[in-house]
Tab-separated table of C-alpha atoms in Angstrom:
chain	number	residue	atom	x	y	z
R	105	UNK	CA	71.333	177.817	-23.182
R	106	UNK	CA	67.719	176.143	-22.398
R	107	UNK	CA	69.499	173.365	-22.619
R	108	UNK	CA	71.726	173.933	-20.498
R	109	UNK	CA	69.580	175.407	-17.383
R	110	UNK	CA	67.576	172.180	-17.602
R	111	UNK	CA	70.674	169.841	-17.300
R	112	UNK	CA	72.125	172.048	-14.459
R	113	UNK	CA	68.507	171.875	-12.786
R	114	UNK	CA	68.315	168.279	-13.332
R	115	UNK	CA	71.500	168.021	-11.703
R	116	UNK	CA	70.652	169.531	-8.691
R	117	UNK	CA	67.613	168.280	-8.267
R	118	UNK	CA	69.303	164.433	-8.345
R	119	UNK	CA	72.129	165.528	-5.908
R	120	UNK	CA	69.461	166.811	-3.503
R	121	UNK	CA	67.406	163.680	-3.677
R	122	UNK	CA	70.568	161.346	-3.234
R	123	UNK	CA	71.808	164.008	-0.100
R	124	UNK	CA	68.701	163.447	1.541
R	125	UNK	CA	67.680	159.863	1.165
R	126	UNK	CA	71.478	158.805	2.237
R	127	UNK	CA	70.856	159.728	6.193
R	128	UNK	CA	67.210	158.775	6.322
R	129	UNK	CA	68.619	154.472	5.851
R	130	UNK	CA	71.704	155.617	7.654
R	131	UNK	CA	69.357	156.262	10.598
R	132	UNK	CA	66.529	154.047	10.342
R	133	UNK	CA	64.625	154.201	13.416
R	134	UNK	CA	63.305	151.553	15.568
R	135	UNK	CA	60.849	151.031	17.376
R	136	UNK	CA	59.689	147.755	19.999
R	137	UNK	CA	56.827	147.240	22.039
R	138	UNK	CA	57.307	144.932	25.236
R	139	UNK	CA	54.717	143.405	26.893
R	140	UNK	CA	53.903	142.622	30.629
R	141	UNK	CA	51.121	140.854	32.122
R	142	UNK	CA	52.576	138.833	34.702
R	143	UNK	CA	53.277	139.302	38.453
R	144	UNK	CA	56.229	137.457	37.861
R	145	UNK	CA	59.735	139.454	38.929
R	146	UNK	CA	61.095	136.430	36.331
R	147	UNK	CA	59.357	138.040	33.480
R	148	UNK	CA	59.981	141.259	34.770
R	149	UNK	CA	63.216	141.176	34.536
R	150	UNK	CA	63.544	138.841	30.883
R	151	UNK	CA	61.543	141.892	29.720
R	152	UNK	CA	64.281	144.737	31.543
R	153	UNK	CA	67.326	142.423	29.862
R	154	UNK	CA	65.523	142.314	26.337
R	155	UNK	CA	64.922	145.813	26.637
R	156	UNK	CA	68.657	146.172	27.610
R	157	UNK	CA	69.924	144.263	25.251
R	158	UNK	CA	68.095	146.036	22.192
R	159	UNK	CA	69.212	149.438	23.386
R	160	UNK	CA	72.901	148.166	23.530
R	161	UNK	CA	72.597	146.672	20.247
R	162	UNK	CA	71.166	149.519	18.076
R	163	UNK	CA	73.604	151.868	20.151
R	164	UNK	CA	76.298	150.052	18.509
R	165	UNK	CA	75.146	150.365	14.814
R	166	UNK	CA	74.004	154.107	15.808
R	167	UNK	CA	70.893	153.378	15.228
R	168	UNK	CA	67.529	155.164	16.889
R	169	UNK	CA	65.348	152.789	18.975
R	170	UNK	CA	62.341	153.783	20.860
R	171	UNK	CA	61.112	151.425	23.681
R	172	UNK	CA	57.563	151.005	25.064
R	173	UNK	CA	57.662	148.468	28.062
R	174	UNK	CA	53.338	148.122	28.441
R	175	UNK	CA	51.808	146.872	31.730
R	176	UNK	CA	48.351	145.675	32.209
R	177	UNK	CA	46.311	143.438	34.788
R	178	UNK	CA	48.654	141.277	37.336
R	179	UNK	CA	51.905	142.968	34.991
R	180	UNK	CA	50.847	146.297	36.246
R	181	UNK	CA	52.772	145.572	39.318
R	182	UNK	CA	55.800	146.235	37.714
R	183	UNK	CA	54.848	149.572	37.921
R	184	UNK	CA	53.364	150.004	41.379
R	185	UNK	CA	55.487	152.487	43.276
R	186	UNK	CA	54.308	150.374	46.791
R	187	UNK	CA	55.712	146.647	44.995
R	188	UNK	CA	57.277	146.588	42.528
R	189	UNK	CA	60.450	143.777	42.285
R	190	UNK	CA	61.992	145.678	39.803
R	191	UNK	CA	61.956	149.794	40.793
R	192	UNK	CA	65.359	150.199	40.936
R	193	UNK	CA	65.875	148.598	37.463
R	194	UNK	CA	63.590	150.526	36.012
R	195	UNK	CA	64.750	153.744	37.305
R	196	UNK	CA	68.443	152.498	35.626
R	197	UNK	CA	67.087	151.500	32.756
R	198	UNK	CA	65.408	155.229	32.482
R	199	UNK	CA	68.738	156.612	32.775
R	200	UNK	CA	70.408	154.981	30.958
R	201	UNK	CA	68.446	155.571	27.898
R	202	UNK	CA	68.680	158.936	26.011
R	203	UNK	CA	65.449	160.900	27.442
R	204	UNK	CA	62.551	159.922	25.525
R	205	UNK	CA	63.596	156.709	24.315
R	206	UNK	CA	61.867	154.531	26.517
R	207	UNK	CA	58.494	154.635	28.131
R	208	UNK	CA	56.825	152.301	30.748
R	209	UNK	CA	53.384	152.033	30.116
R	210	UNK	CA	50.643	151.422	33.187
R	211	UNK	CA	47.215	150.578	32.215
R	212	UNK	CA	44.516	152.623	33.909
R	213	UNK	CA	42.077	150.304	33.613
R	214	UNK	CA	43.833	147.874	35.738
R	215	UNK	CA	44.978	150.657	38.305
R	216	UNK	CA	41.311	151.938	38.471
R	217	UNK	CA	40.260	148.190	39.214
R	218	UNK	CA	42.939	147.680	42.048
R	219	UNK	CA	42.371	150.984	43.407
R	220	UNK	CA	38.616	149.768	43.951
R	221	UNK	CA	39.663	146.632	45.165
R	222	UNK	CA	42.322	147.130	47.519
R	223	UNK	CA	40.106	150.691	48.533
R	224	UNK	CA	43.245	153.129	48.299
R	225	UNK	CA	44.841	155.008	45.298
R	226	UNK	CA	47.686	153.025	43.919
R	227	UNK	CA	50.976	154.861	43.165
R	228	UNK	CA	52.783	154.209	39.941
R	229	UNK	CA	56.615	154.994	39.445
R	230	UNK	CA	57.656	158.643	38.289
R	231	UNK	CA	59.387	156.704	35.565
R	232	UNK	CA	55.885	155.393	34.096
R	233	UNK	CA	53.176	156.923	32.176
R	234	UNK	CA	49.768	156.246	32.465
R	235	UNK	CA	47.816	155.162	29.565
R	236	UNK	CA	43.676	154.581	29.427
R	237	UNK	CA	44.178	151.081	28.188
R	238	UNK	CA	47.391	148.499	28.177
R	239	UNK	CA	45.565	146.158	25.251
R	240	UNK	CA	44.533	149.231	23.417
R	241	UNK	CA	48.293	150.815	23.566
R	242	UNK	CA	49.821	147.671	21.959
R	243	UNK	CA	47.019	147.473	19.705
R	244	UNK	CA	47.910	151.274	18.880
R	245	UNK	CA	51.778	150.553	18.875
R	246	UNK	CA	51.305	147.871	16.741
R	247	UNK	CA	49.352	149.473	14.018
R	248	UNK	CA	51.739	152.531	13.701
R	249	UNK	CA	54.384	149.425	12.871
R	250	UNK	CA	55.685	149.012	16.485
R	251	UNK	CA	57.715	145.405	16.676
R	252	UNK	CA	55.898	143.360	19.127
R	253	UNK	CA	57.436	141.181	21.861
R	254	UNK	CA	56.003	139.395	24.698
R	255	UNK	CA	58.226	137.327	26.920
């Protein structure tokens, strides 16, 4: 009787182990950070194209992907409400993705320097999140095993 109980317990544990591992393998999550540090519409569009391609690729595989497009230095222009040459594409991409799967990060160090230099507040697109430092944000994402892509 004791042997039967032990065998049954082992069978239950094994079936639970296989049942909990299978979805994790199928549902592998991917994380990629893109870096924009140039005020160049071609570079900005290239990053948006790359992000779109990544999203479409993993959607086709039914796999999850998180994307963070990090801007700093002259690249912050990408997310400026008054100057972004790609703001319509940023909005469309944000709308195209499942909520919370793409983030646009604007460097506050750069924003503060621009405000000081220009003498007025710099408005950031509502689709973006201001992070304390773009460079530090990229470092921290990489420390969390995010892939890093620089155009």
